[in-house]
PDB file of C-alpha atoms (C1' of nucleotides) in Angstrom:
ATOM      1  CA  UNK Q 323     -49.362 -50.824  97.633  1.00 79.00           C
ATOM      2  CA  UNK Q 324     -46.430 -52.288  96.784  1.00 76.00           C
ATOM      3  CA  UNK Q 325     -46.416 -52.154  92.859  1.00 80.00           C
ATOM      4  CA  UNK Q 326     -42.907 -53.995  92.359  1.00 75.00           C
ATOM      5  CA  UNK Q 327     -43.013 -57.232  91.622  1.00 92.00           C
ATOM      6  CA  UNK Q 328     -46.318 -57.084  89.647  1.00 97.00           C
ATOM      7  CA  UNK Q 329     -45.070 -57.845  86.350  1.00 97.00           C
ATOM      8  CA  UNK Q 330     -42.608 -61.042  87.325  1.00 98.00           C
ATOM      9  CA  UNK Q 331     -46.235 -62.377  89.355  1.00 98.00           C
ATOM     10  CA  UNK Q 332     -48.069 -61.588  86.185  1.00 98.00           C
ATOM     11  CA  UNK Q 333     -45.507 -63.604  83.884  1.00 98.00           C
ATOM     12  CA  UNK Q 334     -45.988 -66.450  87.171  1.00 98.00           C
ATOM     13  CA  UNK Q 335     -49.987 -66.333  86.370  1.00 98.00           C
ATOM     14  CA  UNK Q 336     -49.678 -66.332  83.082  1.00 98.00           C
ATOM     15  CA  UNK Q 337     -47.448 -69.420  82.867  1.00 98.00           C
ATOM     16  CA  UNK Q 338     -50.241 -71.233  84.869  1.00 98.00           C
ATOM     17  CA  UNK Q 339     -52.651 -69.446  82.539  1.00 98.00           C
ATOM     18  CA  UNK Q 340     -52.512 -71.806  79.896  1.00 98.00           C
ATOM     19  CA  UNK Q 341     -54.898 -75.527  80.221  1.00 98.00           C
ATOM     20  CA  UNK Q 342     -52.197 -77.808  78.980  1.00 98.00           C
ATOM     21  CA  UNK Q 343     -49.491 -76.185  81.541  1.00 98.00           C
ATOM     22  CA  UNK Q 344     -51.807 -76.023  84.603  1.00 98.00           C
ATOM     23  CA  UNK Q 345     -52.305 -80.079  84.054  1.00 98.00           C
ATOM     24  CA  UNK Q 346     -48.882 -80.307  84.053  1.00 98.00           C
ATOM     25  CA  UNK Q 347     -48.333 -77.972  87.443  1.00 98.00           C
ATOM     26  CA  UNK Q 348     -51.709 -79.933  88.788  1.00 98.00           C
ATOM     27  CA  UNK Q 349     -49.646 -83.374  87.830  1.00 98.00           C
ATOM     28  CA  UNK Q 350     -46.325 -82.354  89.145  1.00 98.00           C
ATOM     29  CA  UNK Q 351     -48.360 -81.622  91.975  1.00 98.00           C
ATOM     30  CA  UNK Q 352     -49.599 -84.916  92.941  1.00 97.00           C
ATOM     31  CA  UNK Q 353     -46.117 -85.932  92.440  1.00 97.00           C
ATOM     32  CA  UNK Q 354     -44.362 -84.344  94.558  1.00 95.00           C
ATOM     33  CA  UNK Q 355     -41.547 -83.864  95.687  1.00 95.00           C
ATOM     34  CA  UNK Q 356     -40.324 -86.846  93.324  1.00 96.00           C
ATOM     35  CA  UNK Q 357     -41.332 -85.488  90.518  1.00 97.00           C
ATOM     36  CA  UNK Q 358     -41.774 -87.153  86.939  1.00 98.00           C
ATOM     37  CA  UNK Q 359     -40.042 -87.796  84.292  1.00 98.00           C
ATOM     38  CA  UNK Q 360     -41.054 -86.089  80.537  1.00 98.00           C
ATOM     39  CA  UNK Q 361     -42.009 -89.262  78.877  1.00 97.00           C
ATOM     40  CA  UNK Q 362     -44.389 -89.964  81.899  1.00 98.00           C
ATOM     41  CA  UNK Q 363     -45.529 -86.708  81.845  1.00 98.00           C
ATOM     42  CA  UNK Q 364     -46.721 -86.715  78.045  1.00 97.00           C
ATOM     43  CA  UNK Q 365     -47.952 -90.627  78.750  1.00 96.00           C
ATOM     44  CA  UNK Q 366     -50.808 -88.649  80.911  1.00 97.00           C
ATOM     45  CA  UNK Q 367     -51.440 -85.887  78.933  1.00 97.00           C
ATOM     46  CA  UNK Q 368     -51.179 -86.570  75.168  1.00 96.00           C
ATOM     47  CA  UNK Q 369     -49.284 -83.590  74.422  1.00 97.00           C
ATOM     48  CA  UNK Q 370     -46.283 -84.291  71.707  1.00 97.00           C
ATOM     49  CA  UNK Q 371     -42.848 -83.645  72.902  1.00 97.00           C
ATOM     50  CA  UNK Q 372     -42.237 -80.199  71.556  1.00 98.00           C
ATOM     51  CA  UNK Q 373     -44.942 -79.294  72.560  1.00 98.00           C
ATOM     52  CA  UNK Q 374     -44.327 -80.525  75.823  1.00 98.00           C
ATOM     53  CA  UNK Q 375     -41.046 -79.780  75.909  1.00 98.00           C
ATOM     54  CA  UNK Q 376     -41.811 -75.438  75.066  1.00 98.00           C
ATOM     55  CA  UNK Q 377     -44.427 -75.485  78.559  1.00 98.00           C
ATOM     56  CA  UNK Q 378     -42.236 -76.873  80.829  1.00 98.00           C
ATOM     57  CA  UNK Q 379     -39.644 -74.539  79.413  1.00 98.00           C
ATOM     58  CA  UNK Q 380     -41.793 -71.881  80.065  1.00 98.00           C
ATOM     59  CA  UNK Q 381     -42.702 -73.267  83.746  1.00 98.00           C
ATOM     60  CA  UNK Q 382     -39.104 -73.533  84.348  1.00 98.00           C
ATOM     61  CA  UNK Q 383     -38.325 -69.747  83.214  1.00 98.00           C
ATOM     62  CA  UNK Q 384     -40.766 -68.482  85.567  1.00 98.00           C
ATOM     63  CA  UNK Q 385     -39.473 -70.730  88.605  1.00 98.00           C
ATOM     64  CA  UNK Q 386     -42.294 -73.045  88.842  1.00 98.00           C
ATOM     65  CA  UNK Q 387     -40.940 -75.883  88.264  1.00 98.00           C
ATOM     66  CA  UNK Q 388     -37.154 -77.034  88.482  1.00 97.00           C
ATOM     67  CA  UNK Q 389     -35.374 -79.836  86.711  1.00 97.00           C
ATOM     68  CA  UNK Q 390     -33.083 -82.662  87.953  1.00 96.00           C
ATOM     69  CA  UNK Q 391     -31.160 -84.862  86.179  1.00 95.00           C
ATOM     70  CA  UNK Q 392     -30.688 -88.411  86.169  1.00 93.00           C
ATOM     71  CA  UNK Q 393     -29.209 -90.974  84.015  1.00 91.00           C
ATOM     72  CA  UNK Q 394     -30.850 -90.183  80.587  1.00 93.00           C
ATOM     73  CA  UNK Q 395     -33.594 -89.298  82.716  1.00 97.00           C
ATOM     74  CA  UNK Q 396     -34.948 -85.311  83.124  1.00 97.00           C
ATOM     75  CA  UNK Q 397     -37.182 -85.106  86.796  1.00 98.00           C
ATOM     76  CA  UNK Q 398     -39.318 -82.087  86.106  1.00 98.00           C
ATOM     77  CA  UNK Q 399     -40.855 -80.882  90.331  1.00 98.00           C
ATOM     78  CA  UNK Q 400     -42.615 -77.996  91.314  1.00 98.00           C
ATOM     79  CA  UNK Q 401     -40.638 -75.856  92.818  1.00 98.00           C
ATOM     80  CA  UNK Q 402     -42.230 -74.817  96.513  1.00 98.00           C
ATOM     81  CA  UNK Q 403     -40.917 -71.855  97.031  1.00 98.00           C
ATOM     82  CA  UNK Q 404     -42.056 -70.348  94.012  1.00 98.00           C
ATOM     83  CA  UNK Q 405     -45.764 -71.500  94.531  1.00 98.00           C
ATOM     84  CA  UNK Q 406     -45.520 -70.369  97.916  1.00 98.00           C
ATOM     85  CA  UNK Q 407     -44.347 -67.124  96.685  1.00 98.00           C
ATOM     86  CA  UNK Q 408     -47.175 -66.609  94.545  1.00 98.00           C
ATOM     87  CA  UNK Q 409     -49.550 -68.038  96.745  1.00 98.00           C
ATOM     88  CA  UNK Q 410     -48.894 -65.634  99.364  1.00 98.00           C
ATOM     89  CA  UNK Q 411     -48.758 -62.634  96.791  1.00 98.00           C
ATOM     90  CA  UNK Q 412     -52.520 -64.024  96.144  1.00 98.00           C
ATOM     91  CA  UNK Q 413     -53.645 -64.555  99.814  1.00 98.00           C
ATOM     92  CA  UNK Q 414     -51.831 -61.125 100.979  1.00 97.00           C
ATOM     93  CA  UNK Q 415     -53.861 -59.187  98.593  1.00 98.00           C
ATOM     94  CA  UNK Q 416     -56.912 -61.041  98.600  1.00 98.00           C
ATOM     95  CA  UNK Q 417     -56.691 -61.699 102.444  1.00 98.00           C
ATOM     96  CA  UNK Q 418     -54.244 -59.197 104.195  1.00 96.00           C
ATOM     97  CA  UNK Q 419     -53.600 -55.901 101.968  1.00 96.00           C
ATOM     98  CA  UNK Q 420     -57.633 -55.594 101.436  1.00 97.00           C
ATOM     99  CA  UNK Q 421     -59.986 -57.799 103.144  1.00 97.00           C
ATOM    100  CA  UNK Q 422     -62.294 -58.808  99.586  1.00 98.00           C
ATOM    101  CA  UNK Q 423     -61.962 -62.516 100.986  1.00 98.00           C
ATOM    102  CA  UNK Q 424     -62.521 -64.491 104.086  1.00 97.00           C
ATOM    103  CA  UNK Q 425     -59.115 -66.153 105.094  1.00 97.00           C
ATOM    104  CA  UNK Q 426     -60.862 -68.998 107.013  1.00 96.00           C
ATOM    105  CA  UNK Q 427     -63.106 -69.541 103.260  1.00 96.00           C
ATOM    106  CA  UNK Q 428     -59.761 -70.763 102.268  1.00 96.00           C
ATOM    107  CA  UNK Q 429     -58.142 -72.252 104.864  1.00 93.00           C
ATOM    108  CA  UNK Q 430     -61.360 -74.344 106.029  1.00 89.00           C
ATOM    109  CA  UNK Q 431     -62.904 -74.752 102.247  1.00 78.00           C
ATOM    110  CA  UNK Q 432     -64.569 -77.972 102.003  1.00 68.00           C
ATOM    111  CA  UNK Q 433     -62.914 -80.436  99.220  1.00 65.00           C
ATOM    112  CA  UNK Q 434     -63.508 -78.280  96.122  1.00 60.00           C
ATOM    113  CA  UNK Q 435     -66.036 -79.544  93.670  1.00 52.00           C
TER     114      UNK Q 435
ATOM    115  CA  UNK N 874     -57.468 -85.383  90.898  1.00 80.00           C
ATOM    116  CA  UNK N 875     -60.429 -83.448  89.783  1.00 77.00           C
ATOM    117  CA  UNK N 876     -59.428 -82.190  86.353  1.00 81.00           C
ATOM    118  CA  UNK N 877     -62.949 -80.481  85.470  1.00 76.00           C
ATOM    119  CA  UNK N 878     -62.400 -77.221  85.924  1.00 92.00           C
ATOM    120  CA  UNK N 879     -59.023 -76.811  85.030  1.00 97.00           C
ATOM    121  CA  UNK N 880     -59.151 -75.030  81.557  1.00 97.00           C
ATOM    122  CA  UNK N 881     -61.422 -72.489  84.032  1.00 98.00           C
ATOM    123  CA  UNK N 882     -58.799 -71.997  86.579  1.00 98.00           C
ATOM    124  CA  UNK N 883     -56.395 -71.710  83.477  1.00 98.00           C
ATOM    125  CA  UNK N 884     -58.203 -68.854  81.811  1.00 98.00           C
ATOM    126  CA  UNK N 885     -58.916 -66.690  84.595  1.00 98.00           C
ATOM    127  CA  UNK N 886     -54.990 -67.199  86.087  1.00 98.00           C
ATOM    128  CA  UNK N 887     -54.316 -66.119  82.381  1.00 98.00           C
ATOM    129  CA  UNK N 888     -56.858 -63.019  83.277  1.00 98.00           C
ATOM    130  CA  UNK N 889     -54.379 -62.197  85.846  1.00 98.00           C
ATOM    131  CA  UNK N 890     -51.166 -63.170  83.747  1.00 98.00           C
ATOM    132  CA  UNK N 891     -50.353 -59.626  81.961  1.00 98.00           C
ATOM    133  CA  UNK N 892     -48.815 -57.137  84.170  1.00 98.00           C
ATOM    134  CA  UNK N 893     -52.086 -53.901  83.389  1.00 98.00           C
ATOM    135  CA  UNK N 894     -54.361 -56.419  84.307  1.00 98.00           C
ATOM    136  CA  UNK N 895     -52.795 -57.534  87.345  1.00 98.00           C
ATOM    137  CA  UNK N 896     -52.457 -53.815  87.701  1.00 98.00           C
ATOM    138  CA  UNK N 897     -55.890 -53.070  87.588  1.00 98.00           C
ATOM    139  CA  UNK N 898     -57.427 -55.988  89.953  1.00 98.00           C
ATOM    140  CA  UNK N 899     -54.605 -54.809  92.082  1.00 98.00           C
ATOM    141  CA  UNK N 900     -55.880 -51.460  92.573  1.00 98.00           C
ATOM    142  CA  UNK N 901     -59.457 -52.501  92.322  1.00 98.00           C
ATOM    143  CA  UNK N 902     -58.889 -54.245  95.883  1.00 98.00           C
ATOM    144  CA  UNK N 903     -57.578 -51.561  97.016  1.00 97.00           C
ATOM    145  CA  UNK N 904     -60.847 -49.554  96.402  1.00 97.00           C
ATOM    146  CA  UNK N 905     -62.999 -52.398  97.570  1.00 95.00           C
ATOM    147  CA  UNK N 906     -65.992 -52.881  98.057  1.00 95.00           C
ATOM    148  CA  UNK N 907     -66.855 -49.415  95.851  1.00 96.00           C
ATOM    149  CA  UNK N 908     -64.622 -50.309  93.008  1.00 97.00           C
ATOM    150  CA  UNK N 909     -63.665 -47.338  91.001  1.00 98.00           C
ATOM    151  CA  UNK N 910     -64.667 -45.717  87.478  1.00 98.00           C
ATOM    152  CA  UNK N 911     -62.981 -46.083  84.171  1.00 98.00           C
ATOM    153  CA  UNK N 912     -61.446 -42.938  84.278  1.00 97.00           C
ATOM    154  CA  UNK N 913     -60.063 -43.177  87.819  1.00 98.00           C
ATOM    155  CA  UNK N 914     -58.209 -46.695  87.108  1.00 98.00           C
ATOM    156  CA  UNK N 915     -56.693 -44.640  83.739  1.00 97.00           C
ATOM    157  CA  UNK N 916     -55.525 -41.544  85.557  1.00 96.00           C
ATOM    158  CA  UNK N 917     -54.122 -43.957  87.584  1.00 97.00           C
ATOM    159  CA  UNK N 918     -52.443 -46.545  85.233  1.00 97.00           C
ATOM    160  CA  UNK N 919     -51.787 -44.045  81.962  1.00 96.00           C
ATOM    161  CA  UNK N 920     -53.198 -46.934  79.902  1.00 97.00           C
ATOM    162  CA  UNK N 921     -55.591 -45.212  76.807  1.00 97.00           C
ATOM    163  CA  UNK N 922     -58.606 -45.767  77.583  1.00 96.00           C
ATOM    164  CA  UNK N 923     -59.807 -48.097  74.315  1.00 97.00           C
ATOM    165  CA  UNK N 924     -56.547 -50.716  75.702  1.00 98.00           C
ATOM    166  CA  UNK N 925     -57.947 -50.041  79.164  1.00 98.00           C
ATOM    167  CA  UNK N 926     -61.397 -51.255  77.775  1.00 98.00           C
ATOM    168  CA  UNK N 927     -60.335 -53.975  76.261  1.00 98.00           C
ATOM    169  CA  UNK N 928     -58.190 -55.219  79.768  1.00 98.00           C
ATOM    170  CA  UNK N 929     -61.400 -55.076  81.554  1.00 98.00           C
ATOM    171  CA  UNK N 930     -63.396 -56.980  79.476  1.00 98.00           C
ATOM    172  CA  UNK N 931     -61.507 -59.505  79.655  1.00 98.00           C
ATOM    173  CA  UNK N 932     -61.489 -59.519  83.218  1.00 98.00           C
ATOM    174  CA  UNK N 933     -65.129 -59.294  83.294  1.00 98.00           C
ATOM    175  CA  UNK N 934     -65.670 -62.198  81.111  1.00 97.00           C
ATOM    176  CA  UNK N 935     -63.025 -64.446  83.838  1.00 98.00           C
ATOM    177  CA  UNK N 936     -65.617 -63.066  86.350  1.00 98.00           C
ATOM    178  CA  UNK N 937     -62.997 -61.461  88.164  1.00 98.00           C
ATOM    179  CA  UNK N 938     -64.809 -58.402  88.098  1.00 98.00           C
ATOM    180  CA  UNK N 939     -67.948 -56.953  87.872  1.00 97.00           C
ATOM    181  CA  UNK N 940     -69.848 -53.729  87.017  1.00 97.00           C
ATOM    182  CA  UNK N 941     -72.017 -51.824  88.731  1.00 96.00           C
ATOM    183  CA  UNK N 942     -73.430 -48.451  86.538  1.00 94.00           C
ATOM    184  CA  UNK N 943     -74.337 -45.348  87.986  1.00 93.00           C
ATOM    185  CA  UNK N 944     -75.332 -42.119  86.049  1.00 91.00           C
ATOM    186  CA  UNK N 945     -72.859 -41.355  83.264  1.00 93.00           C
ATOM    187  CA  UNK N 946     -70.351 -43.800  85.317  1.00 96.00           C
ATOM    188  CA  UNK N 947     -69.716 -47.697  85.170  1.00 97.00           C
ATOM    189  CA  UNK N 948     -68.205 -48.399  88.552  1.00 98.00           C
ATOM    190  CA  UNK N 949     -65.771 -51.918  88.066  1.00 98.00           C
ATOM    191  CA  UNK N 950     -64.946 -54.038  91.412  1.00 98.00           C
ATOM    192  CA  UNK N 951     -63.490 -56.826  91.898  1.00 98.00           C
ATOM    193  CA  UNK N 952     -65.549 -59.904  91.781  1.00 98.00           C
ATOM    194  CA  UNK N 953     -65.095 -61.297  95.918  1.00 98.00           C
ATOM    195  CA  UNK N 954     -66.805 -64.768  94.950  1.00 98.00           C
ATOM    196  CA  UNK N 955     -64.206 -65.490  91.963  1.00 98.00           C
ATOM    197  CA  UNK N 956     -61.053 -64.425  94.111  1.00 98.00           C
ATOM    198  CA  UNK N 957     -62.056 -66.346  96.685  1.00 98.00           C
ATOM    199  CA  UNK N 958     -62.622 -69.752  94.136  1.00 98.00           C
ATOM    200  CA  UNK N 959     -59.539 -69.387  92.677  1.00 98.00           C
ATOM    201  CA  UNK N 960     -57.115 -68.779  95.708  1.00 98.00           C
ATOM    202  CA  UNK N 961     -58.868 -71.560  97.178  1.00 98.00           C
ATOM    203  CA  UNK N 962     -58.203 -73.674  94.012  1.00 98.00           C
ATOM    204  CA  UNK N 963     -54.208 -72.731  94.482  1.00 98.00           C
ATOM    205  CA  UNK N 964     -54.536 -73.009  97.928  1.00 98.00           C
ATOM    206  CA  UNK N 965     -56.578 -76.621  97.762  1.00 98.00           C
ATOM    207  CA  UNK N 966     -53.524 -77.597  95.415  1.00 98.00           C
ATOM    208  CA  UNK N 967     -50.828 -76.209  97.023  1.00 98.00           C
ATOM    209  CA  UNK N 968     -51.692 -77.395 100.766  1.00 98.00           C
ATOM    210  CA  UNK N 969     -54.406 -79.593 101.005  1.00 97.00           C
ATOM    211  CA  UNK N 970     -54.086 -82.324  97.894  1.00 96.00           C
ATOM    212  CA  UNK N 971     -50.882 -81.959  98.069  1.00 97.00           C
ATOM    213  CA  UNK N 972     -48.614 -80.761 101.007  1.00 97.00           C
ATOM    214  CA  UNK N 973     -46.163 -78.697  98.736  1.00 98.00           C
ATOM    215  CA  UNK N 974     -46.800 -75.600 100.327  1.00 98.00           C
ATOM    216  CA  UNK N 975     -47.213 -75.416 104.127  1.00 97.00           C
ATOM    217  CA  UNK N 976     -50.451 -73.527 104.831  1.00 97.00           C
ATOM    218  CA  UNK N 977     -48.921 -71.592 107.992  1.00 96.00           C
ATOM    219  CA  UNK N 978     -46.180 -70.150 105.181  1.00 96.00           C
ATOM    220  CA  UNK N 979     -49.142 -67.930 103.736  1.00 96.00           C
ATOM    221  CA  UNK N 980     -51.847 -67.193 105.975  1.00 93.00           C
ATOM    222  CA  UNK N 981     -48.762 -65.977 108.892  1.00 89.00           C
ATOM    223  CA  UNK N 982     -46.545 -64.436 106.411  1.00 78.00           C
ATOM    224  CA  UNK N 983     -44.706 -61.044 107.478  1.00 69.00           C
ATOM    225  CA  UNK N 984     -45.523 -58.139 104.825  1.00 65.00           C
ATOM    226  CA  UNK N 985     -44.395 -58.885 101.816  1.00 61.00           C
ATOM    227  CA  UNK N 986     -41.596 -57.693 100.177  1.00 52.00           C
TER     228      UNK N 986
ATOM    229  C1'  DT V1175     -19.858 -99.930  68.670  1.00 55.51           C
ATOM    230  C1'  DT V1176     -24.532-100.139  67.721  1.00 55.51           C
ATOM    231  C1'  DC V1177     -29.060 -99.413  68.918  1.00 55.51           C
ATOM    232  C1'  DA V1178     -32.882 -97.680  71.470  1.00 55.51           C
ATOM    233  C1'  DT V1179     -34.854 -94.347  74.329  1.00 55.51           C
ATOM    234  C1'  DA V1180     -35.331 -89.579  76.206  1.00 55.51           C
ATOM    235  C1'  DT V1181     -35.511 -84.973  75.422  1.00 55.51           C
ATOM    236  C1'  DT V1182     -34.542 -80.769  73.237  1.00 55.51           C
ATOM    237  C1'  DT V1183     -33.979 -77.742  69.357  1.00 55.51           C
ATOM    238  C1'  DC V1184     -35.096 -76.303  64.679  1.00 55.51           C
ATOM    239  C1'  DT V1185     -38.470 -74.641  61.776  1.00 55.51           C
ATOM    240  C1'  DA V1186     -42.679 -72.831  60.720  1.00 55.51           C
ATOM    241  C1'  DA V1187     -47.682 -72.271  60.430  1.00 55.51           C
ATOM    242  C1'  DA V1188     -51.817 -70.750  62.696  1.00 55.51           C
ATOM    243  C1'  DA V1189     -54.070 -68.617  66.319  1.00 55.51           C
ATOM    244  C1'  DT V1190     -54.444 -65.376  69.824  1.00 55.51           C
ATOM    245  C1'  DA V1191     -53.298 -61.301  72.386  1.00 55.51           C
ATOM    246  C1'  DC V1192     -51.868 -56.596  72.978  1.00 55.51           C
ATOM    247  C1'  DT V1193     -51.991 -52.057  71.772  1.00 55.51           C
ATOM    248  C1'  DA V1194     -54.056 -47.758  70.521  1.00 55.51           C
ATOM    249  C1'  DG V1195     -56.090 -44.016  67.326  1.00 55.51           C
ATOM    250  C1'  DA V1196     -60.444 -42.731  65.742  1.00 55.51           C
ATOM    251  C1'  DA V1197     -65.243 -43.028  65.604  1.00 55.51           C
ATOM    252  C1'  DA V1198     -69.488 -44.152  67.788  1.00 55.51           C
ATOM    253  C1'  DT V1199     -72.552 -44.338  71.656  1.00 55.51           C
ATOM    254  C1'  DA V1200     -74.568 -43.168  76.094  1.00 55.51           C
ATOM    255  C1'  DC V1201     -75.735 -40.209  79.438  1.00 55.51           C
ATOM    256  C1'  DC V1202     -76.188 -36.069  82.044  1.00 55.51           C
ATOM    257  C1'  DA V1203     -76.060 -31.036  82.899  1.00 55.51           C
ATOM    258  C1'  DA V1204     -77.116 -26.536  81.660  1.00 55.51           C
TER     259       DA V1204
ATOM    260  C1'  DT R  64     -81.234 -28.945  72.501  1.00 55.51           C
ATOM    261  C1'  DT R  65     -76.536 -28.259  72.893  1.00 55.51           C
ATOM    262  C1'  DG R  66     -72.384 -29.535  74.643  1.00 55.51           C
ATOM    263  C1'  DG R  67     -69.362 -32.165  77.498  1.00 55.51           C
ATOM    264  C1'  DT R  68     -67.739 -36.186  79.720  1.00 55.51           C
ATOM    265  C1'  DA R  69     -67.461 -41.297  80.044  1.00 55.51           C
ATOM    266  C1'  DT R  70     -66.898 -45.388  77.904  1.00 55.51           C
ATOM    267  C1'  DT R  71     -67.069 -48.687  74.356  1.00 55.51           C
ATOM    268  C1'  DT R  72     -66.555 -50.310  69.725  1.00 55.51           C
ATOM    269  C1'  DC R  73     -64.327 -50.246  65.240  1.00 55.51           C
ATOM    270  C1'  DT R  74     -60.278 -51.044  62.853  1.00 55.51           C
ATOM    271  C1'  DA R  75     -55.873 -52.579  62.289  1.00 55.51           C
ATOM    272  C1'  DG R  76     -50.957 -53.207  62.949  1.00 55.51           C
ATOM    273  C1'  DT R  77     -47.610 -55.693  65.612  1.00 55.51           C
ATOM    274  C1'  DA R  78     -46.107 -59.044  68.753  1.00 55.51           C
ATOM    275  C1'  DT R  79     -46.485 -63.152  71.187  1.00 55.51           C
ATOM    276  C1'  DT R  80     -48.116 -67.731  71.961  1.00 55.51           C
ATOM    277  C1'  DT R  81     -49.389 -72.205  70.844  1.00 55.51           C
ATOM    278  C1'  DT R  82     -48.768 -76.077  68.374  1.00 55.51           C
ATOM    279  C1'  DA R  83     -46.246 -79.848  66.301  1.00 55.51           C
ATOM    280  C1'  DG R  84     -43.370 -82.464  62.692  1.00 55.51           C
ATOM    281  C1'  DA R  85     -38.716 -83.386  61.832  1.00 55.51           C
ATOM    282  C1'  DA R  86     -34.057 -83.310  62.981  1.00 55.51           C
ATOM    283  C1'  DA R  87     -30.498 -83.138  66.341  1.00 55.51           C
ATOM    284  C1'  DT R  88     -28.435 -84.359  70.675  1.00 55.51           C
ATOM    285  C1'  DA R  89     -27.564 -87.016  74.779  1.00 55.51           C
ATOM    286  C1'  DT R  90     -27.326 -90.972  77.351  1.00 55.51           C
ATOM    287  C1'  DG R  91     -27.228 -95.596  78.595  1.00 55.51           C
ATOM    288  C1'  DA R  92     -27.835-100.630  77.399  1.00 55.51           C
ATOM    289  C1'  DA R  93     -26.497-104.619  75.035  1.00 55.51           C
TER     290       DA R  93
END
DNA sequence: TTCATATTTCTAAAATACTAGAAATACCAA
DNA sequence: TTGGTATTTCTAGTATTTTAGAAATATGAA
């Protein structure tokens, strides 16, 4: 088992481990690859600024998300090659490394309730 | 969007979102389907056994794993049902609501680094 | 230049998490 | 029943996280 890299995809988990960041992740999601701007961002959510402000901080210091700026404007994206990073690390031990789940239950899951 | 569920998939990526834990379900794959005994995981981690206790409560309350006891022994596994929800939740986000990650990426990728 | 908007940073309080020694409990073997 | 092993629970200190009001900064518009 390849036992480096566990602690940098525990800090990735943990950064989604949180309800208020993982609406924001889900959000920047659906928004992709545009992105969204802060103030839109807290217009959906309710969350105030700082607050705000300290989880995408935190979803930008773990990769997930990146930042680009324009005008007075700050575009806050997912970043895809981080999520594909740690989906993989989740699919290769789930999937690949030991064979606990199904591949096709994921691949072919019905839309999830 | 469906945003039921989300504080769920929050809490049990936060279950995974500390480097023993992630650790422990780690090696708990590895000895799927048997699982292994309290002891085992600690000769195997070095974590005392009362922090060690405490780690896998917490991911037996996420669901993520599950106990089976057996004489003086509690055998933990990992949980196959809640893997399998939540890589198809990151999946489901990743590649099928939205098309930030392309599914071939992680179900063809070489051995991870 | 002045004002408004966007966002971060400062500050700090409250809550939660992590860690682990020591004691308690459970169970089996002899 | 005695002793040993396995595991949890008790207790508690320390560290980290979460939250958010207020102030600061940055930028563009008028």
């Amino acid at each position: 088992m390849k036992t480096e890299g566990t602690a940098r995809y525990a800090d990735m988990f943990a950064a989604l481990g949180s309800e208020p960041r993982l609406q924001i992740v889900r959000l920047l999601l659906s928004a992709h690859p545009d992105g969204m701007i802060v103030s839109d961002i807290q217009a959906e959510l309710g969350i105030p600024n700082s607050t705000l402000s300290h989880h995408l901080e935190k979803l930008r210091m773990e990769g997930l998300v990146s930042i680009k700026k324009d005008k007075q404007w700050l575009w806050y994206s997912t970043n895809a090659a981080a999520l594909q990073d740690l989906l993989g690390f989740l699919y290769a031990e789930c999937c690949t490394r030991s064979k606990v789940v199904k591949p096709v239950s994921i691949t072919s899951a019905k839309a999830r309730r």
